[in-house]
């Protein structure tokens, strides 16, 4: 059984390693895969985007654990969710929001049963004490129904969303990836609903303009900006062979105007 | 059989990957887990703290390899240690010191038998040439007694320690973790011996004061400093939702005054 | 079957995790090992050096996947190579050049057969859509002959090379590793061909001189520079217990003069 881990723990400390020790102590046959540990500290939206981009490439049956948890130790719930093909284990703070727009929950429980937690639960490291044990017990065959009471409503994530005004749309930068490419809140599906005829568009912010949507970096000359639908299905802004995030002043939340020509 | 790796090699080079290749060549069934590779370069104390925080969460029988080894190629010994529940493989430079305060060695040997090293041993990468092969051979069932001569005395790690003067105590910052939380040399056990009645305490350094010990970050308001016992049992100083290490000028070795009120 | 991954994807995003999901969906029994993901973005030479330093420490039969791919989505080919002991899967951009100086290709094919790619191939993430599936299918027993047409000529990597002029030689810095050690284009083999009698040499650049070749860091005093043959067989310049790359102004491409005394 595969268990993936997505956290903001980075690799500079022992946190991720300890989660693996806990999992393997409970479920020795689990196959643990790091989905992403470079989520910026406390950035729930970035964590949600990583999960969204990655979870579906894993075999059915995979258990996805996500821990970006600035409210650890407070009243926020710890949850496990079963969908048709996967399990998800996370704090209830919006981290699963994007994923659960594609995957319909069959069951959601609050992880309150101490039988499926470490004997001593800290107030600062539920990744070790609650989330890892829960995932390991799921891998070992325990139904989530045994792990706590069912709940129906989850905390929503506050995310920017494109604003449409006729032939114009305001979209927003969500984050920059490792290559400095800027990822936006415009999905290919939303774009095609807005522009079903596939008419040419222009992107504009500050003094910069991009005309049209490229297929890949090499479609423009070295150092030129481009807009394209990235590998996770969202519109991205990049500069061929450079880091757009360093050259374009567009931090998370920045608006970009899109106009049908 | 699980083999964990703790090093200061980071992930920017091939060093860790090569260790895994060596291990899997000797012990194909070994299950390798990264405990931590983000130990600051040459920082033996930080490596010792990572090991201390993590080793005990792994199943009995696990082999823990640690390589923070500024003296590689010099006269410092390479050692393997067997305790009741684990094996440890490391340079003899203090890296195992904190762990061996909790785990009593049953046997310590110096890794001198070339039969359990790579055919060609470099002077700069014993993680590959000596420590990985030793761990893999242990995983494959070789008793450490065959790997070299027994030794009794290990190199001690020079670590700061709390200084008690009646109702006051001077404690020290050991390192900052990924979230900028400052980890100190005060363990919960030492604190409770000093303050068995659990009377209220004040922490003080520079112009900053913290009154009392919190349970978790969310116990104080956003941006406020707090002191709490972290997930590895040591007192930590943090700022809720910020990086204490960036806002408080308290590098490793800095003193903090604790006073019973 | 072991599959190693060497990329410039880093660990801050989901890219590496997603590759593993794709591989495990096709070849559930594959054992995936990260060889190196810290190759600087788009730095094909650094990727080639990581592969060269690491591939040979893995068991025969290992499949090495390398993705440093600034030309993704352009006309550059995707290839699989079978040698006596290994398979290699990579873009045809020079990334395999150093490895294939030691390993003779028995077969090279262009990865064009859509049967061994994901159903939908993006223009920006062939690591996920083409290279990972190819490696997984090789692990599952598919001969590379079925994956596309054979080709003979591969793209060459433009690398600096030592220039010999009698008793003097100009060598070049290729990159700095995690410890700030500078790795050069001078291999031990080339050095011994040039200086078969092992006469003493002097290294010189800017105002700095190093006399002789050391065995390990501790051979010189703390803070002193040294030249030595590193663990991957190349001459390196380091400063004992410091980061040479920070103290010596010698970016990639910098020349160092070597002279037989």
XYZ file of C-alpha atoms in Angstrom:
783
model
C 0.000 0.000 0.000
C 1.392 3.404 -0.979
C 1.330 6.325 1.459
C 2.326 9.733 0.083
C 3.462 12.649 2.220
C 2.957 16.333 1.410
C 4.157 18.784 4.078
C 5.791 22.127 4.734
C 8.454 20.389 6.842
C 11.255 20.698 4.295
C 14.233 18.391 4.490
C 16.439 20.361 6.850
C 15.111 18.661 9.994
C 14.113 15.194 11.137
C 10.344 15.773 10.897
C 9.697 13.859 7.667
C 12.030 11.034 8.668
C 10.255 10.611 11.985
C 6.849 10.392 10.265
C 8.258 7.523 8.197
C 9.529 5.762 11.300
C 6.085 5.988 12.876
C 4.379 4.688 9.724
C 6.772 1.758 9.309
C 6.395 0.826 12.975
C 2.653 0.358 12.428
C 2.555 -0.759 8.785
C 5.920 -2.343 7.924
C 4.861 -3.111 4.359
C 3.775 0.441 3.528
C 5.559 2.020 0.605
C 6.135 5.681 1.484
C 6.558 8.264 -1.275
C 7.391 11.939 -0.758
C 4.958 13.914 -2.881
C 6.262 17.302 -1.759
C 7.884 18.646 1.414
C 8.847 22.041 0.034
C 5.505 23.719 0.601
C 6.390 27.162 2.003
C 5.944 27.157 5.801
C 2.250 27.553 6.776
C 1.142 28.090 3.135
C -2.054 26.045 2.979
C -2.888 27.126 -0.576
C 0.509 26.030 -1.896
C 0.041 22.680 -0.166
C -3.416 22.305 -1.685
C -1.981 23.041 -5.151
C 0.757 20.406 -4.737
C -1.776 17.785 -3.735
C -4.074 18.744 -6.593
C -1.235 18.500 -9.100
C 0.026 15.165 -7.862
C -2.473 12.894 -6.155
C -4.125 11.555 -9.297
C -0.889 10.100 -10.701
C -0.771 7.502 -7.926
C -2.393 4.078 -8.131
C -5.896 3.661 -6.804
C -5.794 2.726 -3.157
C -3.027 5.195 -2.345
C -3.297 7.022 0.992
C -2.345 10.693 0.716
C -1.196 12.416 3.921
C -0.905 16.215 3.914
C 0.384 18.301 6.800
C 0.538 22.079 6.480
C -0.772 22.893 9.866
C -0.250 26.363 11.357
C -3.113 25.673 13.795
C -1.584 22.478 15.233
C -2.630 21.999 18.840
C -5.570 24.411 18.534
C -9.213 23.440 18.071
C -8.945 22.665 14.326
C -9.922 19.064 13.618
C -7.749 16.277 12.214
C -9.592 14.373 9.485
C -9.516 11.332 7.228
C -11.483 11.251 3.984
C -12.328 8.258 1.805
C -13.149 8.830 -1.859
C -13.799 6.266 -4.571
C -10.099 5.772 -5.328
C -8.076 7.243 -2.458
C -7.802 8.106 1.203
C -6.705 11.541 2.391
C -5.464 12.380 5.900
C -4.937 16.031 6.882
C -5.826 18.859 9.248
C -9.225 20.387 8.512
C -7.976 23.786 7.383
C -8.699 23.844 3.673
C -5.695 21.765 2.646
C -7.914 19.173 0.917
C -10.188 21.734 -0.678
C -8.844 21.670 -4.233
C -8.550 17.883 -4.293
C -12.119 17.433 -3.064
C -13.394 19.510 -5.966
C -12.435 16.521 -8.138
C -12.821 13.635 -5.710
C -16.186 13.157 -4.037
C -15.906 12.192 -0.357
C -17.703 8.969 0.526
C -16.893 9.344 4.197
C -15.191 11.952 6.384
C -14.248 11.318 10.000
C -12.589 13.359 12.694
C -9.480 11.546 13.998
C -10.340 11.439 17.681
C -9.933 7.776 18.645
C -6.724 7.600 20.732
C -6.341 3.934 19.770
C -5.085 5.099 16.368
C -2.756 7.807 17.653
C 0.636 7.582 19.328
C 0.429 6.890 23.056
C 1.604 10.411 23.835
C 0.265 13.189 21.580
C 2.246 16.443 21.515
C 0.693 19.832 20.855
C 3.073 20.758 18.076
C 3.727 17.706 15.888
C 0.498 15.993 14.884
C 2.203 14.876 11.669
C 4.027 12.385 13.875
C 1.441 11.745 16.571
C -1.914 11.692 14.718
C -1.644 11.884 10.902
C 1.096 9.282 10.352
C -0.489 6.698 12.679
C -3.896 7.228 11.022
C -2.450 6.667 7.549
C -0.530 3.619 8.693
C -3.605 2.074 10.281
C -5.585 2.703 7.080
C -2.783 0.973 5.160
C -3.045 -1.899 7.639
C -6.727 -2.261 6.855
C -8.528 -0.292 9.581
C -11.676 1.410 8.195
C -11.697 5.129 8.939
C -15.128 4.697 10.526
C -13.315 3.271 13.558
C -11.059 6.296 13.931
C -13.620 8.855 15.062
C -17.018 10.431 14.466
C -18.228 11.253 10.980
C -18.436 14.910 9.976
C -20.009 16.524 6.932
C -18.718 20.049 6.644
C -15.082 20.868 6.028
C -13.294 24.174 6.409
C -13.124 25.994 3.089
C -9.921 27.383 1.645
C -10.009 31.054 0.716
C -8.536 31.073 -2.786
C -8.452 33.793 -5.393
C -10.660 33.058 -8.408
C -10.759 34.590 -11.891
C -13.209 37.492 -12.266
C -14.946 37.577 -15.631
C -16.317 40.780 -17.189
C -17.378 39.959 -20.748
C -14.355 39.626 -22.994
C -12.004 40.524 -20.150
C -10.986 38.462 -17.153
C -8.825 39.236 -14.119
C -6.734 36.245 -13.048
C -4.277 35.949 -10.161
C -0.841 34.577 -9.393
C -1.042 31.772 -6.790
C 2.608 30.844 -6.347
C 5.948 30.407 -8.105
C 7.423 26.953 -8.665
C 11.052 25.805 -8.454
C 11.803 27.187 -11.923
C 10.302 30.567 -11.077
C 7.248 29.902 -13.243
C 4.161 31.733 -11.974
C 1.106 29.544 -11.477
C -2.309 31.228 -11.714
C -5.880 30.538 -10.683
C -7.011 30.072 -14.306
C -7.575 26.424 -15.203
C -7.765 25.200 -18.763
C -11.390 24.151 -18.192
C -12.406 27.621 -16.988
C -10.558 29.215 -19.875
C -12.329 27.057 -22.439
C -15.728 27.792 -20.926
C -14.984 31.520 -21.172
C -13.437 31.388 -24.637
C -15.032 28.355 -26.318
C -14.156 29.520 -29.819
C -10.474 29.626 -28.887
C -10.080 33.250 -29.984
C -6.703 34.889 -29.482
C -6.039 36.449 -26.083
C -3.671 39.021 -24.615
C -2.225 38.948 -21.076
C -1.272 42.229 -19.472
C 0.151 43.395 -16.138
C 2.305 46.394 -15.259
C 3.975 47.354 -18.522
C 4.207 43.763 -19.789
C 2.091 42.100 -22.487
C 1.971 38.575 -23.793
C -0.015 37.781 -26.926
C -1.429 34.295 -27.293
C -0.874 31.045 -25.472
C 2.275 29.045 -26.172
C 2.675 25.306 -26.087
C 6.124 25.156 -24.448
C 9.063 27.319 -23.358
C 11.002 26.822 -26.566
C 8.152 28.394 -28.574
C 9.521 31.814 -27.656
C 13.045 33.124 -27.810
C 15.395 32.898 -24.863
C 14.489 35.526 -22.261
C 11.007 36.207 -23.682
C 7.885 35.807 -21.521
C 5.171 33.330 -22.394
C 1.791 32.134 -21.121
C 0.928 28.427 -21.374
C -1.118 25.774 -19.663
C 1.283 24.015 -17.307
C 1.531 20.324 -16.603
C -1.048 20.531 -13.823
C -3.669 22.168 -16.028
C -3.301 25.763 -14.822
C -2.221 28.786 -16.806
C 1.373 29.696 -16.026
C 3.575 32.664 -16.883
C 7.227 31.888 -17.555
C 10.307 33.319 -19.196
C 12.161 30.894 -21.461
C 15.350 29.749 -19.669
C 14.952 32.367 -16.917
C 13.087 32.663 -13.640
C 9.946 34.698 -14.265
C 9.441 35.091 -10.510
C 12.740 36.979 -10.279
C 12.175 39.222 -13.289
C 8.479 39.945 -13.011
C 7.277 41.681 -9.875
C 4.146 39.562 -9.345
C 3.937 38.050 -5.873
C 1.101 35.691 -4.883
C -2.201 37.532 -5.283
C -1.055 39.775 -8.148
C -3.675 40.381 -10.823
C -3.155 39.743 -14.542
C -5.623 41.026 -17.115
C -6.686 38.646 -19.904
C -8.569 40.031 -22.882
C -10.051 38.294 -25.917
C -8.772 40.147 -28.986
C 15.479 -4.410 7.632
C 15.308 -0.614 7.890
C 18.430 1.521 7.509
C 18.078 5.241 8.275
C 20.481 7.898 7.044
C 21.312 11.155 8.838
C 23.962 13.322 7.182
C 25.062 16.850 6.389
C 25.166 15.970 2.679
C 21.995 17.845 1.715
C 20.162 16.946 -1.452
C 21.980 19.153 -3.914
C 24.571 16.505 -4.832
C 24.695 12.781 -5.507
C 26.189 11.837 -2.108
C 23.046 10.455 -0.482
C 21.943 8.679 -3.655
C 25.303 6.964 -3.956
C 25.136 5.714 -0.350
C 21.807 4.108 -1.227
C 23.293 2.452 -4.297
C 26.081 0.971 -2.186
C 23.632 -0.292 0.442
C 21.284 -1.869 -2.105
C 24.209 -3.552 -3.871
C 25.073 -5.377 -0.628
C 21.618 -5.723 0.973
C 18.998 -5.627 -1.804
C 16.119 -6.073 0.644
C 17.114 -3.159 2.889
C 14.493 -0.474 3.298
C 16.311 2.868 3.364
C 14.738 5.875 5.078
C 16.153 9.397 5.110
C 16.026 10.584 8.700
C 17.654 13.942 7.944
C 20.178 15.211 5.395
C 19.842 18.891 6.192
C 22.250 18.934 9.102
C 24.319 22.125 8.597
C 27.693 21.220 7.069
C 30.119 19.894 9.734
C 27.679 20.620 12.598
C 28.080 17.526 14.770
C 25.793 18.836 17.523
C 22.928 19.479 15.093
C 23.395 15.969 13.723
C 23.351 14.533 17.234
C 20.109 16.413 17.976
C 18.431 15.081 14.806
C 19.365 11.530 15.698
C 18.194 11.991 19.281
C 14.844 13.388 18.123
C 14.222 10.680 15.581
C 15.853 7.313 16.181
C 13.366 6.057 18.756
C 10.375 6.310 16.405
C 11.752 3.510 14.242
C 11.002 -0.175 14.764
C 13.376 -2.203 16.888
C 16.071 -3.696 14.719
C 16.549 -0.517 12.698
C 20.125 0.372 11.739
C 20.822 4.103 12.064
C 23.687 5.493 9.980
C 24.918 9.015 10.752
C 27.593 10.866 8.796
C 28.594 14.367 9.835
C 32.271 13.936 9.451
C 34.560 16.953 9.191
C 37.506 14.727 10.155
C 36.973 12.217 7.338
C 40.267 10.681 6.268
C 42.033 11.713 9.489
C 42.745 9.453 12.464
C 39.202 9.599 13.902
C 37.703 6.104 14.104
C 34.671 4.758 12.264
C 32.419 2.834 14.647
C 29.404 0.556 14.889
C 27.420 0.299 18.113
C 24.854 -2.313 19.107
C 22.281 -1.436 21.762
C 19.335 -3.481 22.968
C 17.053 -2.301 20.163
C 19.192 -0.709 17.456
C 22.481 -0.510 15.640
C 24.278 2.789 15.053
C 27.035 3.375 12.498
C 28.955 6.683 12.544
C 32.314 8.402 12.846
C 33.598 8.531 16.429
C 33.352 12.287 16.855
C 30.526 12.753 19.336
C 27.718 12.304 16.810
C 26.219 9.414 18.810
C 26.691 11.098 22.182
C 23.129 12.244 22.825
C 21.621 8.979 21.598
C 23.917 6.929 23.796
C 22.716 8.812 26.861
C 19.417 6.937 26.360
C 20.606 3.737 24.690
C 23.189 1.636 26.502
C 25.854 0.185 24.187
C 26.149 -3.596 24.349
C 29.075 -3.620 21.955
C 31.178 -1.013 20.170
C 33.628 -1.880 17.399
C 35.961 0.105 15.225
C 35.187 -0.520 11.539
C 38.606 -1.646 10.381
C 37.956 -4.943 8.590
C 38.388 -4.205 4.862
C 36.125 -7.152 4.045
C 33.161 -4.980 5.021
C 34.294 -1.843 3.185
C 34.273 -0.997 -0.512
C 37.260 -2.407 -2.389
C 38.697 1.071 -2.802
C 38.324 3.434 0.158
C 38.632 7.167 -0.572
C 39.916 9.693 1.948
C 36.935 12.007 1.618
C 33.741 9.953 1.348
C 33.551 7.309 4.062
C 29.756 7.591 3.955
C 30.018 5.692 0.695
C 33.096 3.564 1.312
C 32.836 2.518 4.989
C 29.574 3.511 6.726
C 27.098 2.389 4.048
C 28.765 -0.993 3.504
C 28.906 -1.587 7.278
C 25.195 -0.834 7.675
C 24.312 -3.026 4.709
C 26.343 -5.944 6.048
C 24.647 -5.568 9.445
C 21.284 -5.631 7.634
C 22.468 -8.755 5.845
C 23.154 -10.418 9.180
C 26.869 -9.910 9.827
C 27.549 -9.384 13.565
C 29.512 -6.191 14.185
C 32.067 -8.265 16.104
C 33.414 -9.385 12.714
C 33.895 -5.837 11.478
C 36.771 -4.768 13.710
C 38.198 -4.635 17.225
C 36.014 -3.727 20.170
C 36.547 -0.351 21.825
C 35.172 1.040 25.063
C 35.667 4.771 25.099
C 34.000 7.085 22.616
C 34.771 10.698 21.833
C 32.548 13.030 23.842
C 30.566 15.834 22.266
C 31.108 19.262 23.764
C 27.584 20.541 24.302
C 26.307 23.497 26.248
C 24.365 22.539 29.386
C 22.012 24.530 31.606
C 23.716 26.236 34.589
C 21.583 26.264 37.716
C 21.950 28.863 40.478
C 19.079 28.404 42.913
C 15.861 29.742 41.426
C 17.637 30.948 38.310
C 19.030 28.931 35.429
C 21.011 29.900 32.339
C 20.024 27.855 29.306
C 21.389 28.014 25.759
C 20.182 28.020 22.154
C 21.455 24.932 20.308
C 20.035 25.477 16.815
C 17.087 26.756 14.818
C 14.801 24.354 12.969
C 13.122 24.734 9.573
C 10.391 26.945 11.041
C 12.906 29.212 12.749
C 12.061 27.801 16.182
C 15.005 27.976 18.580
C 15.856 24.684 20.275
C 17.605 24.874 23.651
C 19.653 22.630 25.908
C 16.873 22.461 28.519
C 15.025 19.138 28.477
C 11.654 18.630 30.092
C 13.209 16.136 32.514
C 15.864 18.613 33.674
C 13.257 21.343 33.999
C 11.028 19.173 36.175
C 13.931 18.175 38.423
C 14.755 21.870 38.908
C 11.164 23.034 39.318
C 9.307 19.998 40.696
C 6.404 22.083 42.025
C 5.764 23.456 38.538
C 5.961 27.072 39.710
C 5.636 29.784 37.099
C 8.820 30.816 35.265
C 10.022 33.797 33.270
C 12.431 33.622 30.286
C 14.576 36.638 29.559
C 17.237 37.620 27.046
C 18.209 40.987 25.626
C 15.133 43.128 26.114
C 12.677 40.268 25.614
C 10.663 38.449 28.257
C 8.329 35.482 28.091
C 6.201 34.576 31.075
C 5.191 30.966 31.501
C 5.341 27.920 29.279
C 2.791 27.515 26.500
C 1.372 24.307 25.142
C 1.338 25.243 21.462
C 1.845 28.155 19.052
C -1.825 29.095 18.923
C -1.805 29.740 22.693
C -0.347 33.185 22.004
C -1.423 35.797 19.503
C 0.062 35.984 16.048
C 3.561 37.480 16.188
C 3.992 36.952 19.927
C 6.922 34.937 21.333
C 6.363 31.792 23.363
C 8.350 29.127 25.196
C 7.146 25.516 25.055
C 8.456 21.989 25.204
C 8.862 20.932 21.590
C 8.043 17.591 20.057
C 11.493 16.215 20.849
C 11.245 17.065 24.540
C 13.421 20.179 24.584
C 12.388 23.699 25.473
C 11.953 25.807 22.360
C 11.416 29.511 21.749
C 9.126 30.406 18.860
C 7.007 33.243 17.522
C 3.497 32.245 16.481
C 3.343 32.150 12.646
C 6.769 33.812 12.300
C 10.377 32.699 12.283
C 11.824 33.373 15.722
C 15.329 32.821 14.368
C 14.906 35.792 12.025
C 13.391 38.146 14.570
C 15.350 37.253 17.682
C 19.097 37.708 17.569
C 20.010 34.466 19.330
C 22.517 32.365 17.381
C 23.621 28.940 18.625
C 25.266 29.336 22.019
C 23.186 32.351 23.092
C 22.169 32.350 26.734
C 18.592 32.702 27.997
C 17.859 33.356 31.658
C 15.067 31.345 33.296
C 13.803 32.400 36.698
C 11.212 30.824 38.987
C 8.754 33.576 39.934
C 14.230 -3.602 -10.087
C 15.871 -0.309 -9.064
C 15.058 2.932 -10.895
C 17.155 5.978 -10.003
C 16.114 9.569 -10.661
C 18.454 12.480 -11.375
C 16.771 15.802 -12.157
C 16.916 19.556 -11.740
C 13.418 19.496 -10.201
C 14.529 20.090 -6.614
C 12.273 19.136 -3.753
C 10.242 22.317 -3.442
C 7.483 21.156 -5.822
C 5.550 18.001 -6.589
C 7.488 17.109 -9.755
C 9.620 14.312 -8.334
C 6.737 12.873 -6.323
C 4.547 12.732 -9.400
C 7.224 10.870 -11.372
C 7.232 8.253 -8.626
C 3.449 7.951 -8.766
C 3.611 7.338 -12.514
C 6.363 4.738 -12.128
C 4.583 2.853 -9.345
C 1.329 2.848 -11.328
C 3.088 0.952 -14.132
C 5.678 -1.043 -12.192
C 4.416 -1.491 -8.608
C 7.461 -3.514 -7.579
C 10.009 -0.930 -8.745
C 12.363 0.352 -6.064
C 12.861 4.072 -6.719
C 16.011 5.814 -5.476
C 16.722 9.538 -5.724
C 20.234 9.871 -7.091
C 20.145 13.680 -7.173
C 17.430 16.300 -7.651
C 19.538 19.318 -6.787
C 21.071 19.781 -10.213
C 20.946 23.555 -10.811
C 17.989 24.397 -13.079
C 18.821 23.701 -16.764
C 22.470 22.825 -15.982
C 23.038 19.809 -18.214
C 26.748 19.550 -17.338
C 26.047 19.420 -13.603
C 23.458 16.713 -14.234
C 25.942 14.754 -16.334
C 28.517 15.001 -13.530
C 26.039 13.711 -10.919
C 25.168 10.742 -13.076
C 28.828 10.032 -13.777
C 29.661 10.139 -10.066
C 26.794 7.937 -9.000
C 25.477 5.469 -11.554
C 28.199 2.858 -11.111
C 27.486 2.322 -7.409
C 24.107 0.779 -8.202
C 23.543 -2.932 -8.821
C 23.666 -4.205 -12.377
C 20.246 -4.047 -13.941
C 19.471 -0.611 -12.467
C 17.562 1.802 -14.707
C 18.883 5.353 -14.457
C 16.473 8.151 -15.401
C 17.880 11.643 -15.865
C 15.823 14.746 -16.616
C 17.543 18.097 -17.021
C 15.595 19.264 -19.984
C 15.540 22.945 -20.931
C 14.412 21.946 -24.435
C 11.331 20.005 -23.274
C 8.584 20.154 -25.870
C 10.968 21.199 -28.663
C 12.405 18.904 -31.327
C 15.067 17.332 -29.068
C 14.613 13.562 -28.875
C 13.774 11.483 -25.795
C 15.998 8.404 -25.641
C 16.600 5.105 -23.885
C 20.035 3.475 -23.910
C 20.958 -0.086 -22.979
C 24.545 -0.840 -21.958
C 26.021 -4.084 -20.679
C 24.970 -3.427 -17.076
C 22.392 -0.625 -17.068
C 19.607 1.215 -18.829
C 19.577 5.011 -19.146
C 16.517 7.126 -19.993
C 16.973 10.845 -20.719
C 16.497 13.683 -23.173
C 19.066 13.653 -25.980
C 20.861 16.850 -25.007
C 24.241 15.658 -23.770
C 23.061 14.601 -20.319
C 24.329 11.027 -20.849
C 27.573 12.105 -22.468
C 29.945 11.574 -19.531
C 28.367 8.266 -18.551
C 28.586 6.934 -22.092
C 32.327 7.565 -22.124
C 32.533 4.655 -19.645
C 29.516 2.581 -20.651
C 29.276 1.393 -24.248
C 25.752 1.601 -25.667
C 24.438 -1.698 -27.017
C 21.237 -0.102 -28.240
C 19.817 3.418 -28.385
C 16.198 4.146 -29.270
C 14.128 7.273 -29.593
C 11.101 7.084 -27.266
C 8.354 7.675 -29.822
C 5.924 4.784 -29.278
C 2.863 6.304 -27.564
C 2.022 2.908 -26.070
C 4.808 3.498 -23.541
C 3.916 7.087 -22.716
C 1.091 8.535 -20.643
C -2.191 8.823 -22.555
C -1.877 12.606 -22.611
C 1.627 14.025 -23.138
C 2.199 17.624 -22.042
C 4.711 19.936 -23.669
C 6.435 20.890 -20.425
C 6.754 17.805 -18.204
C 8.195 14.849 -20.113
C 9.707 13.604 -16.851
C 6.168 12.603 -15.933
C 4.710 11.824 -19.353
C 7.555 10.098 -21.251
C 10.670 9.351 -19.163
C 9.007 7.846 -16.083
C 6.674 5.585 -18.089
C 9.597 4.416 -20.243
C 11.671 3.511 -17.181
C 8.733 1.749 -15.544
C 8.037 -0.296 -18.674
C 11.712 -1.284 -18.867
C 11.486 -2.352 -15.212
C 8.385 -4.351 -16.135
C 10.356 -6.206 -18.793
C 9.620 -4.358 -22.054
C 12.691 -4.307 -24.334
C 13.575 -0.767 -25.417
C 13.447 -1.964 -29.023
C 9.653 -1.783 -28.755
C 9.666 1.817 -27.578
C 10.795 3.510 -30.787
C 13.243 3.558 -33.675
C 16.940 2.937 -33.096
C 19.312 5.867 -33.472
C 23.113 5.951 -33.592
C 24.244 9.498 -33.020
C 23.633 11.373 -29.784
C 23.938 15.061 -29.075
C 27.342 15.884 -27.619
C 27.807 17.885 -24.442
C 30.071 20.899 -24.740
C 32.383 20.517 -21.735
C 35.589 22.301 -20.871
C 38.675 20.070 -21.096
C 42.186 20.490 -19.721
C 44.630 22.147 -22.158
C 48.134 20.710 -21.965
C 51.251 22.684 -22.923
C 54.291 20.628 -21.898
C 54.802 20.821 -18.159
C 51.875 23.200 -17.741
C 48.175 22.505 -18.014
C 45.120 24.747 -17.849
C 42.221 23.096 -16.052
C 38.719 24.442 -15.361
C 36.174 24.643 -12.571
C 32.994 22.742 -13.530
C 30.799 23.311 -10.486
C 30.754 23.643 -6.686
C 29.241 20.923 -4.528
C 27.184 21.237 -1.343
C 30.297 21.814 0.754
C 31.536 24.545 -1.567
C 34.279 22.292 -2.941
C 35.189 23.182 -6.524
C 35.121 20.259 -8.961
C 37.342 20.511 -12.036
C 37.626 18.906 -15.441
C 40.881 17.127 -14.510
C 40.403 13.422 -13.870
C 42.903 11.314 -12.020
C 43.467 9.247 -15.168
C 44.268 12.319 -17.284
C 46.561 13.642 -14.556
C 48.510 10.394 -14.393
C 48.905 10.250 -18.175
C 50.303 13.803 -18.110
C 52.485 13.308 -15.044
C 53.319 9.577 -15.027
C 56.313 10.000 -12.739
C 54.127 11.661 -10.096
C 56.324 14.735 -9.882
C 55.221 17.529 -7.583
C 52.777 20.075 -9.006
C 51.665 23.611 -8.201
C 48.129 24.986 -8.734
C 47.744 28.693 -9.350
C 44.891 31.118 -9.993
C 44.519 34.800 -9.178
C 46.927 35.387 -6.326
C 46.446 31.925 -4.818
C 48.843 28.978 -4.964
C 48.561 25.417 -3.761
C 51.610 23.181 -3.723
C 51.082 19.465 -4.063
C 48.063 17.211 -3.917
C 46.589 16.344 -0.535
C 44.856 13.161 0.458
C 42.073 14.676 2.577
C 40.880 17.944 4.130
C 42.544 17.343 7.481
C 45.947 17.209 5.760
C 46.042 21.009 5.826
C 45.266 23.376 8.668
C 41.828 24.790 9.217
C 41.087 27.512 6.650
C 43.916 26.518 4.285
C 43.208 25.638 0.638
C 44.031 22.214 -0.773
C 43.853 20.289 -4.042
C 42.911 16.589 -3.953
C 41.251 13.937 -6.040
C 37.644 13.818 -4.866
C 35.499 10.786 -4.324
C 34.315 10.807 -7.924
C 37.833 10.771 -9.353
C 38.112 14.435 -10.313
C 40.534 17.005 -8.974
C 38.829 19.301 -6.492
C 39.841 22.501 -4.748
C 38.631 22.922 -1.171
C 39.349 24.860 2.002
C 39.511 22.749 5.163
C 36.298 23.311 7.173
C 35.244 26.247 4.970
C 33.392 26.728 1.691
C 35.971 27.271 -1.030
C 33.237 28.458 -3.400
C 32.482 31.378 -1.085
C 36.076 32.395 -0.471
C 37.609 31.801 -3.872
C 36.189 33.745 -6.775
C 36.149 30.884 -9.281
C 32.758 30.377 -10.936
C 32.139 27.533 -13.376
C 34.508 27.917 -16.318
C 37.310 29.567 -14.340
C 40.807 28.468 -15.330
C 43.404 27.097 -12.917
C 47.026 26.693 -13.966
C 48.797 23.455 -13.030
C 52.554 23.244 -13.393
C 54.962 20.370 -12.819
C 57.733 21.664 -10.544
